[in-house]
Tab-separated table of C-alpha atoms and ligand atoms in Angstrom:
chain	number	residue	atom	x	y	z
A	1	MET	CA	-35.917	35.167	-20.898
A	2	VAL	CA	-32.220	34.978	-19.447
A	3	LYS	CA	-31.136	31.399	-18.915
A	4	ARG	CA	-30.781	30.025	-15.417
A	5	VAL	CA	-27.353	28.258	-14.729
A	6	PHE	CA	-26.740	26.150	-11.689
A	7	SER	CA	-23.524	24.336	-10.536
A	8	GLY	CA	-22.144	22.955	-7.299
A	9	VAL	CA	-18.571	22.311	-5.865
A	10	GLN	CA	-17.915	20.044	-3.069
A	11	PRO	CA	-16.249	21.245	0.120
A	12	SER	CA	-13.915	18.255	0.526
A	13	GLY	CA	-10.452	19.252	0.926
A	14	VAL	CA	-8.911	22.108	-1.043
A	15	LEU	CA	-9.831	23.290	-4.580
A	16	THR	CA	-7.501	22.613	-7.221
A	17	ILE	CA	-6.528	24.445	-10.467
A	18	GLY	CA	-8.529	21.549	-12.172
A	19	ASN	CA	-11.633	22.884	-10.393
A	20	TYR	CA	-10.854	26.312	-11.542
A	21	LEU	CA	-9.993	25.734	-15.163
A	22	GLY	CA	-12.743	22.967	-15.679
A	23	ALA	CA	-15.522	24.705	-13.801
A	24	ILE	CA	-15.076	27.915	-11.824
A	25	ARG	CA	-13.709	29.951	-14.615
A	26	ASN	CA	-16.705	29.285	-16.679
A	27	PHE	CA	-18.920	30.133	-13.711
A	28	VAL	CA	-17.243	33.634	-13.807
A	29	LYS	CA	-17.965	34.007	-17.573
A	30	LEU	CA	-21.474	32.978	-17.345
A	31	GLN	CA	-22.541	35.379	-14.698
A	32	HIS	CA	-22.347	38.131	-17.266
A	33	GLU	CA	-25.006	36.496	-19.445
A	34	ALA	CA	-27.340	34.251	-17.313
A	35	ASP	CA	-28.943	34.049	-13.955
A	36	CYS	CA	-26.389	32.141	-12.124
A	37	ILE	CA	-26.586	29.979	-8.990
A	38	PHE	CA	-23.652	28.527	-7.366
A	39	CYS	CA	-23.840	26.060	-4.491
A	40	VAL	CA	-21.281	24.575	-1.967
A	41	VAL	CA	-22.579	21.090	-1.794
A	42	ASP	CA	-21.831	20.182	1.709
A	43	LEU	CA	-24.438	17.272	1.661
A	44	HIS	CA	-22.435	15.499	-1.221
A	45	ALA	CA	-19.410	15.829	0.793
A	46	LEU	CA	-20.990	13.788	3.606
A	47	THR	CA	-21.149	10.786	1.323
A	48	VAL	CA	-17.660	9.820	2.445
A	49	PRO	CA	-16.223	10.184	5.957
A	50	GLN	CA	-15.458	13.801	6.764
A	51	ASP	CA	-13.751	15.443	9.873
A	52	PRO	CA	-16.546	17.704	11.135
A	53	LYS	CA	-14.408	20.709	11.733
A	54	GLU	CA	-12.642	20.377	8.342
A	55	LEU	CA	-15.945	20.074	6.591
A	56	HIS	CA	-17.179	23.185	8.356
A	57	ASP	CA	-14.245	25.176	7.460
A	58	ALA	CA	-14.060	23.897	3.869
A	59	THR	CA	-17.585	24.871	3.324
A	60	LEU	CA	-16.873	28.563	4.071
A	61	ASP	CA	-13.574	28.543	2.206
A	62	VAL	CA	-15.140	27.142	-1.074
A	63	ALA	CA	-17.630	29.907	-0.819
A	64	ARG	CA	-14.840	32.550	-0.358
A	65	LEU	CA	-12.818	31.000	-3.162
A	66	PHE	CA	-16.020	31.383	-5.429
A	67	VAL	CA	-15.807	35.076	-4.738
A	68	ALA	CA	-12.074	35.342	-4.843
A	69	CYS	CA	-12.108	33.677	-8.269
A	70	GLY	CA	-14.354	36.429	-9.528
A	71	ILE	CA	-17.883	35.470	-8.915
A	72	ASP	CA	-19.768	38.653	-7.972
A	73	PRO	CA	-22.242	38.098	-5.272
A	74	GLU	CA	-24.235	41.073	-6.606
A	75	ARG	CA	-24.626	39.333	-9.962
A	76	ALA	CA	-24.804	35.740	-9.060
A	77	THR	CA	-26.253	33.757	-6.111
A	78	ILE	CA	-23.922	31.820	-3.740
A	79	PHE	CA	-25.417	29.526	-0.968
A	80	VAL	CA	-24.837	26.360	0.907
A	81	GLN	CA	-26.730	23.277	-0.089
A	82	SER	CA	-27.653	22.234	3.471
A	83	HIS	CA	-29.076	25.674	4.302
A	84	VAL	CA	-31.951	24.898	1.951
A	85	ALA	CA	-33.861	21.869	3.000
A	86	ALA	CA	-35.763	21.575	-0.296
A	87	HIS	CA	-32.692	19.843	-1.775
A	88	ALA	CA	-32.813	16.753	0.618
A	89	GLU	CA	-36.507	16.730	0.402
A	90	LEU	CA	-36.617	16.711	-3.470
A	91	SER	CA	-33.854	14.186	-3.501
A	92	TRP	CA	-36.083	11.706	-1.616
A	93	LEU	CA	-38.831	12.261	-3.987
A	94	LEU	CA	-36.568	11.675	-6.871
A	95	GLU	CA	-34.961	8.586	-5.508
A	96	CYS	CA	-38.458	7.105	-5.496
A	97	ASN	CA	-38.393	7.812	-9.299
A	98	SER	CA	-35.006	6.410	-10.035
A	99	TYR	CA	-33.859	2.878	-10.451
A	100	PHE	CA	-31.306	0.742	-8.501
A	101	GLY	CA	-29.928	-0.344	-12.162
A	102	GLU	CA	-29.274	3.096	-13.370
A	103	LEU	CA	-27.540	4.186	-10.325
A	104	ARG	CA	-25.332	1.009	-10.272
A	105	ARG	CA	-23.984	2.000	-13.628
A	106	MET	CA	-22.504	5.208	-12.463
A	107	THR	CA	-18.817	5.176	-13.050
A	108	GLN	CA	-17.955	7.518	-10.255
A	109	PHE	CA	-19.840	5.216	-7.739
A	110	LYS	CA	-17.895	2.228	-9.106
A	111	ASP	CA	-14.571	3.926	-8.689
A	112	LYS	CA	-15.223	5.513	-5.279
A	113	SER	CA	-16.757	2.433	-3.789
A	114	ALA	CA	-13.775	0.363	-4.884
A	115	LYS	CA	-11.503	2.848	-3.270
A	116	ASN	CA	-13.244	3.508	0.047
A	117	GLU	CA	-13.544	1.169	2.830
A	118	VAL	CA	-16.789	2.763	4.048
A	119	VAL	CA	-19.414	2.645	1.251
A	120	THR	CA	-22.485	4.627	2.335
A	121	ALA	CA	-25.932	4.447	0.911
A	122	GLY	CA	-25.408	8.226	0.265
A	123	LEU	CA	-22.487	7.557	-1.912
A	124	PHE	CA	-24.875	5.383	-4.154
A	125	THR	CA	-27.764	7.873	-4.300
A	126	TYR	CA	-25.519	10.904	-4.546
A	127	PRO	CA	-26.367	11.504	-8.307
A	128	VAL	CA	-30.015	11.823	-7.436
A	129	LEU	CA	-29.093	14.573	-4.872
A	130	MET	CA	-27.215	16.260	-7.739
A	131	ALA	CA	-30.198	15.900	-9.977
A	132	ALA	CA	-32.413	17.562	-7.221
A	133	ASP	CA	-29.927	20.297	-6.960
A	134	ILE	CA	-30.281	21.036	-10.616
A	135	LEU	CA	-33.977	20.290	-11.243
A	136	LEU	CA	-35.155	22.372	-8.221
A	137	TYR	CA	-34.421	25.651	-10.036
A	138	GLN	CA	-35.845	24.940	-13.495
A	139	THR	CA	-31.978	25.003	-14.697
A	140	ASP	CA	-31.154	25.562	-18.379
A	141	GLN	CA	-27.517	24.988	-18.165
A	142	VAL	CA	-25.007	23.199	-15.934
A	143	PRO	CA	-21.312	24.143	-16.293
A	144	VAL	CA	-19.066	21.137	-15.022
A	145	GLY	CA	-15.935	19.366	-15.944
A	146	GLU	CA	-16.041	16.223	-18.056
A	147	ASP	CA	-16.279	13.811	-14.993
A	148	GLN	CA	-19.668	14.943	-14.273
A	149	LYS	CA	-21.003	14.077	-17.761
A	150	GLN	CA	-22.650	10.764	-16.747
A	151	HIS	CA	-24.388	12.391	-13.637
A	152	LEU	CA	-25.791	15.108	-15.941
A	153	GLU	CA	-27.313	12.471	-18.321
A	154	LEU	CA	-29.028	10.905	-15.218
A	155	ALA	CA	-30.473	14.243	-14.101
A	156	ARG	CA	-31.765	14.708	-17.693
A	157	ASP	CA	-33.173	11.024	-17.685
A	158	ILE	CA	-34.928	11.630	-14.304
A	159	ALA	CA	-36.397	14.932	-15.373
A	160	ILE	CA	-37.718	13.440	-18.689
A	161	ARG	CA	-39.193	10.413	-16.782
A	162	VAL	CA	-40.995	12.629	-14.214
A	163	ASN	CA	-42.347	14.913	-16.972
A	164	SER	CA	-43.758	12.024	-18.928
A	165	ARG	CA	-45.402	10.626	-15.860
A	166	PHE	CA	-46.756	13.488	-14.007
A	167	GLY	CA	-46.869	16.224	-16.810
A	168	GLN	CA	-44.361	19.075	-17.289
A	169	THR	CA	-42.523	19.522	-13.926
A	170	PHE	CA	-38.807	20.183	-14.468
A	171	LYS	CA	-36.902	21.815	-17.252
A	172	VAL	CA	-34.462	19.281	-18.781
A	173	PRO	CA	-30.963	20.757	-18.322
A	174	GLU	CA	-28.204	20.998	-20.838
A	175	PRO	CA	-24.687	20.219	-19.915
A	176	TYR	CA	-21.785	22.925	-20.518
A	177	ILE	CA	-18.668	20.981	-20.529
A	178	PRO	CA	-15.503	22.272	-22.082
A	179	PRO	CA	-13.355	20.025	-24.314
A	180	ARG	CA	-10.272	18.715	-22.754
A	181	SER	CA	-8.052	21.381	-24.691
A	182	ALA	CA	-10.075	23.833	-22.869
A	183	GLY	CA	-9.897	22.543	-19.393
A	184	GLY	CA	-12.646	19.958	-19.249
A	185	ARG	CA	-10.423	17.366	-17.854
A	186	ILE	CA	-7.205	18.639	-16.151
A	187	MET	CA	-4.967	15.591	-15.431
A	188	SER	CA	-2.784	14.587	-12.288
A	189	LEU	CA	0.746	15.947	-12.340
A	190	VAL	CA	2.164	12.644	-11.190
A	191	ASN	CA	-0.011	10.276	-13.526
A	192	PRO	CA	-1.544	11.912	-16.624
A	193	GLU	CA	-3.947	9.045	-16.998
A	194	GLU	CA	-5.814	10.155	-13.894
A	195	LYS	CA	-7.697	13.411	-13.401
A	196	MET	CA	-6.305	15.901	-11.032
A	197	SER	CA	-8.153	15.534	-7.866
A	198	LYS	CA	-8.353	17.177	-4.514
A	199	SER	CA	-9.025	13.904	-2.837
A	200	SER	CA	-5.654	12.502	-3.844
A	201	ASP	CA	-3.264	11.291	-1.280
A	202	ASP	CA	-0.388	12.905	-2.947
A	203	PRO	CA	-0.433	16.703	-2.920
A	204	LYS	CA	2.256	16.649	-5.672
A	205	SER	CA	-0.474	15.520	-8.070
A	206	TYR	CA	-2.420	18.713	-7.911
A	207	ILE	CA	-1.970	22.566	-7.573
A	208	ALA	CA	-4.241	23.946	-5.007
A	209	LEU	CA	-5.688	27.341	-5.494
A	210	LEU	CA	-4.103	28.519	-2.233
A	211	ASP	CA	-0.586	26.842	-2.767
A	212	PRO	CA	2.064	29.464	-2.168
A	213	PRO	CA	4.582	30.333	-4.992
A	214	ASP	CA	7.400	28.061	-3.856
A	215	VAL	CA	5.000	25.067	-3.510
A	216	VAL	CA	3.876	25.700	-7.176
A	217	ARG	CA	7.435	25.788	-8.345
A	218	LYS	CA	8.347	22.614	-6.590
A	219	LYS	CA	5.263	20.822	-7.927
A	220	ILE	CA	5.645	21.808	-11.594
A	221	ARG	CA	9.334	21.123	-11.380
A	222	SER	CA	8.543	17.505	-10.263
A	223	ALA	CA	5.561	16.956	-12.662
A	224	VAL	CA	6.092	14.006	-14.908
A	225	THR	CA	6.812	14.584	-18.421
A	226	ASP	CA	6.821	12.244	-21.531
A	227	SER	CA	9.771	10.896	-23.355
A	228	GLY	CA	11.423	12.954	-25.986
A	229	ARG	CA	12.049	16.885	-25.828
A	230	GLU	CA	9.544	18.353	-27.934
A	231	VAL	CA	6.668	20.587	-26.436
A	232	LYS	CA	3.724	19.490	-28.581
A	233	TYR	CA	0.000	18.742	-27.976
A	234	ASP	CA	-0.662	15.095	-28.465
A	235	GLU	CA	-3.124	13.649	-25.994
A	236	VAL	CA	-2.330	9.991	-26.969
A	237	ASN	CA	1.491	10.051	-27.196
A	238	LYS	CA	2.306	12.896	-24.949
A	239	ALA	CA	-0.373	13.109	-22.255
A	240	ALA	CA	1.811	14.585	-19.632
A	241	ILE	CA	3.019	17.603	-21.891
A	242	SER	CA	-0.431	17.983	-23.296
A	243	ASN	CA	-1.927	18.496	-19.989
A	244	LEU	CA	0.827	21.117	-18.934
A	245	LEU	CA	0.140	22.843	-22.323
A	246	VAL	CA	-3.619	23.219	-21.603
A	247	ILE	CA	-2.833	24.683	-18.070
A	248	TYR	CA	-0.300	27.036	-19.661
A	249	SER	CA	-2.693	28.142	-22.352
A	250	LEU	CA	-5.700	28.669	-20.134
A	251	CYS	CA	-3.598	30.688	-17.549
A	252	SER	CA	-1.840	32.803	-19.974
A	253	GLY	CA	-4.564	33.227	-22.631
A	254	GLN	CA	-2.223	32.155	-25.261
A	255	PRO	CA	-3.280	29.534	-27.923
A	256	ILE	CA	-1.669	26.110	-27.606
A	257	GLU	CA	-0.039	26.379	-31.023
A	258	GLU	CA	1.754	29.756	-30.057
A	259	ILE	CA	3.129	27.977	-26.973
A	260	GLU	CA	4.259	25.010	-28.989
A	261	LYS	CA	6.121	27.439	-31.370
A	262	LYS	CA	7.690	29.263	-28.603
A	263	TYR	CA	9.383	26.257	-27.111
A	264	GLY	CA	9.479	23.811	-30.011
A	265	ASP	CA	12.122	21.173	-29.308
A	266	SER	CA	14.254	23.230	-26.991
A	267	GLY	CA	13.348	20.941	-24.124
A	268	TYR	CA	11.039	20.741	-21.222
A	269	GLY	CA	13.208	22.816	-18.686
A	270	GLN	CA	12.384	26.367	-19.766
A	271	PHE	CA	8.742	25.432	-20.452
A	272	LYS	CA	8.234	24.207	-16.878
A	273	LYS	CA	9.948	27.112	-15.342
A	274	ASP	CA	7.810	29.682	-17.216
A	275	LEU	CA	4.478	27.545	-16.624
A	276	ALA	CA	5.240	27.684	-12.868
A	277	GLU	CA	5.513	31.551	-12.890
A	278	ILE	CA	2.267	31.852	-15.049
A	279	ILE	CA	0.320	29.729	-12.416
A	280	ILE	CA	1.765	31.938	-9.702
A	281	GLU	CA	0.582	34.905	-11.576
A	282	THR	CA	-3.061	33.451	-12.077
A	283	LEU	CA	-3.292	32.381	-8.407
A	284	GLU	CA	-1.803	35.629	-6.860
A	285	PRO	CA	-5.033	37.872	-7.142
A	286	ILE	CA	-7.346	34.963	-6.096
A	287	GLN	CA	-5.068	34.387	-2.950
A	288	LYS	CA	-5.148	38.176	-2.186
A	289	ARG	CA	-8.800	38.437	-2.354
A	290	PHE	CA	-9.380	35.173	-0.436
A	291	GLU	CA	-7.547	36.734	2.569
A	292	GLU	CA	-9.820	39.645	2.529
A	293	LEU	CA	-12.798	37.434	2.429
A	294	CYS	CA	-11.676	35.717	5.690
A	295	LYS	CA	-12.711	38.546	7.885
A	296	PRO	CA	-15.397	37.467	10.219
A	297	GLY	CA	-18.966	37.740	8.959
A	298	VAL	CA	-18.234	38.741	5.405
A	299	ILE	CA	-18.966	35.493	3.602
A	300	GLU	CA	-21.677	34.533	6.111
A	301	GLU	CA	-23.498	37.549	5.182
A	302	ILE	CA	-23.391	36.648	1.361
A	303	LEU	CA	-24.342	33.069	2.096
A	304	GLN	CA	-27.513	34.270	4.107
A	305	ARG	CA	-28.617	36.529	1.154
A	306	GLY	CA	-28.054	33.543	-1.266
A	307	ARG	CA	-30.114	31.342	0.928
A	308	ASP	CA	-32.903	33.806	1.182
A	309	ARG	CA	-33.082	34.104	-2.636
A	310	VAL	CA	-32.898	30.551	-3.530
A	311	GLU	CA	-35.453	29.371	-0.921
A	312	ALA	CA	-38.075	31.464	-2.556
A	313	LEU	CA	-36.975	30.078	-6.097
A	314	ALA	CA	-37.104	26.504	-4.924
A	315	ALA	CA	-40.559	26.434	-3.195
A	316	PRO	CA	-42.997	26.607	-6.107
A	317	THR	CA	-41.223	23.709	-8.070
A	318	LEU	CA	-41.191	21.583	-4.895
A	319	GLU	CA	-44.819	22.259	-4.035
A	320	ASP	CA	-45.880	21.591	-7.605
A	321	PHE	CA	-44.147	18.091	-7.595
A	322	ARG	CA	-45.460	17.246	-4.236
A	323	ARG	CA	-49.034	17.996	-5.243
A	324	LYS	CA	-48.442	15.917	-8.528
A	325	LEU	CA	-47.244	12.934	-6.284
A	326	GLY	CA	-50.400	13.001	-4.305
A	327	LEU	CA	-48.805	14.306	-1.047
A	328	VAL	CA	-51.279	16.194	1.122
A	329	GLN	CA	-50.638	19.955	1.158
A	330	ARG	CA	-48.951	21.312	4.315
B	1	LIG	P1	-15.732	18.639	-7.134
B	1	LIG	O1	-14.506	19.043	-6.616
B	1	LIG	O2	-15.780	17.151	-7.486
B	1	LIG	O3	-16.984	19.034	-6.433
B	1	LIG	O4	-15.907	19.253	-8.695
B	1	LIG	C1	-16.229	20.620	-8.816
B	1	LIG	C2	-16.205	20.960	-10.369
B	1	LIG	O5	-14.930	20.916	-10.777
B	1	LIG	C3	-16.987	19.872	-11.285
B	1	LIG	O6	-17.712	20.686	-12.197
B	1	LIG	C4	-15.931	19.186	-11.706
B	1	LIG	O7	-16.353	18.397	-12.932
B	1	LIG	C5	-14.773	20.063	-11.878
B	1	LIG	N1	-13.453	19.406	-11.881
B	1	LIG	C6	-12.950	18.735	-10.735
B	1	LIG	N2	-11.768	18.139	-11.116
B	1	LIG	C7	-11.572	18.525	-12.455
B	1	LIG	C8	-10.394	18.422	-13.288
B	1	LIG	N3	-9.320	17.642	-12.924
B	1	LIG	N4	-10.554	18.913	-14.577
B	1	LIG	C9	-11.604	19.547	-14.834
B	1	LIG	N5	-12.573	19.848	-14.171
B	1	LIG	C10	-12.686	19.396	-12.970
B	2	LIG	N1	-21.267	16.111	-8.129
B	2	LIG	C1	-20.570	17.355	-8.490
B	2	LIG	C2	-18.937	17.117	-8.393
B	2	LIG	O1	-18.529	16.388	-7.717
B	2	LIG	C3	-20.921	18.488	-7.488
B	2	LIG	C4	-22.284	18.844	-7.721
B	2	LIG	C5	-23.407	18.622	-6.888
B	2	LIG	C6	-23.003	19.637	-8.802
B	2	LIG	N2	-24.647	19.000	-7.289
B	2	LIG	C7	-24.379	19.566	-8.390
B	2	LIG	C8	-22.465	19.980	-9.993
B	2	LIG	C9	-25.246	20.263	-9.305
B	2	LIG	C10	-23.451	20.754	-10.894
B	2	LIG	C11	-24.754	20.779	-10.493
B	2	LIG	O2	-18.278	17.775	-8.945
């Protein structure tokens, strides 16, 4: 049996090179070996205040970027979370099998609720909706960045709990998380202690997938570096340079050791100059394809087909769980 892979990306703001290197790049690889479903999780984006027009446009743009990054809609399925009502429905059913205490321990909730003035109930139950996304499709594997590890563990705990209470209902999903040196956690360009995030107020902290070449050059030029002048991978003592090395290595396909040798202790200047050009080369084909996908109707048609396929996949699992819970058949 081919494996089922599921992952989601929020349409909140722009996508960054962190999203690409930590997650989407692996989606592209996995589509050749598994039955892949990739979702634009618009309901998750609603957990914090959104401008309606921006949310609408960002949802279509994330789907376009999936395709522009190399996901082939003939091979993998792409759809919008809110188009399939089963996600919200299963989320409620799972909420009633999740505990306040376990949700309160989620570090992303703690961080986001400390930062945001508005703390919605949705922000609190967000990881249960994510569990619903995954469990609805009997998913084997979930490719995500390191920041989603705790949420995935919760999804597994919920699946195991439901299975032991009601009998085999959901497959228990496995995480697929790259190590840091392979992009699992790309850090901010202004503060290497924080992950690169599209929701940052400082655009200099991230490279967006649609940043034009000049903007990439400027951002890399102003990226913080560490003391000394040696280009060397050392997460503890040289966090900033290590992060730039990971980006360089993943974008160029060259192993980190080779890049270290190439620049040695000749200083950071040339290294950063070359890095900017390598990022620009990586983004160029993505940006070109993105533009073609902006023609009216193109992405909408792909999303419609995706929705039709996943609705049929989701129905039996949801019906089975409803029946096990004692809900009267509809
Ligand atoms: P999000 O933008 O939060 O919906 O994240 C989409 C995917 O990108 C998830 O799998 C995240 O784990 C991953 N991701 C987001 N930011 C980073 C980062 N800085 N480094 C690595 N992966 C990331
Ligand atoms: N919470 C994830 C993030 O912010 C997005 C997400 C929602 C997701 N549902 C998912 C990821 C299901 C993997 C599987 O990155």
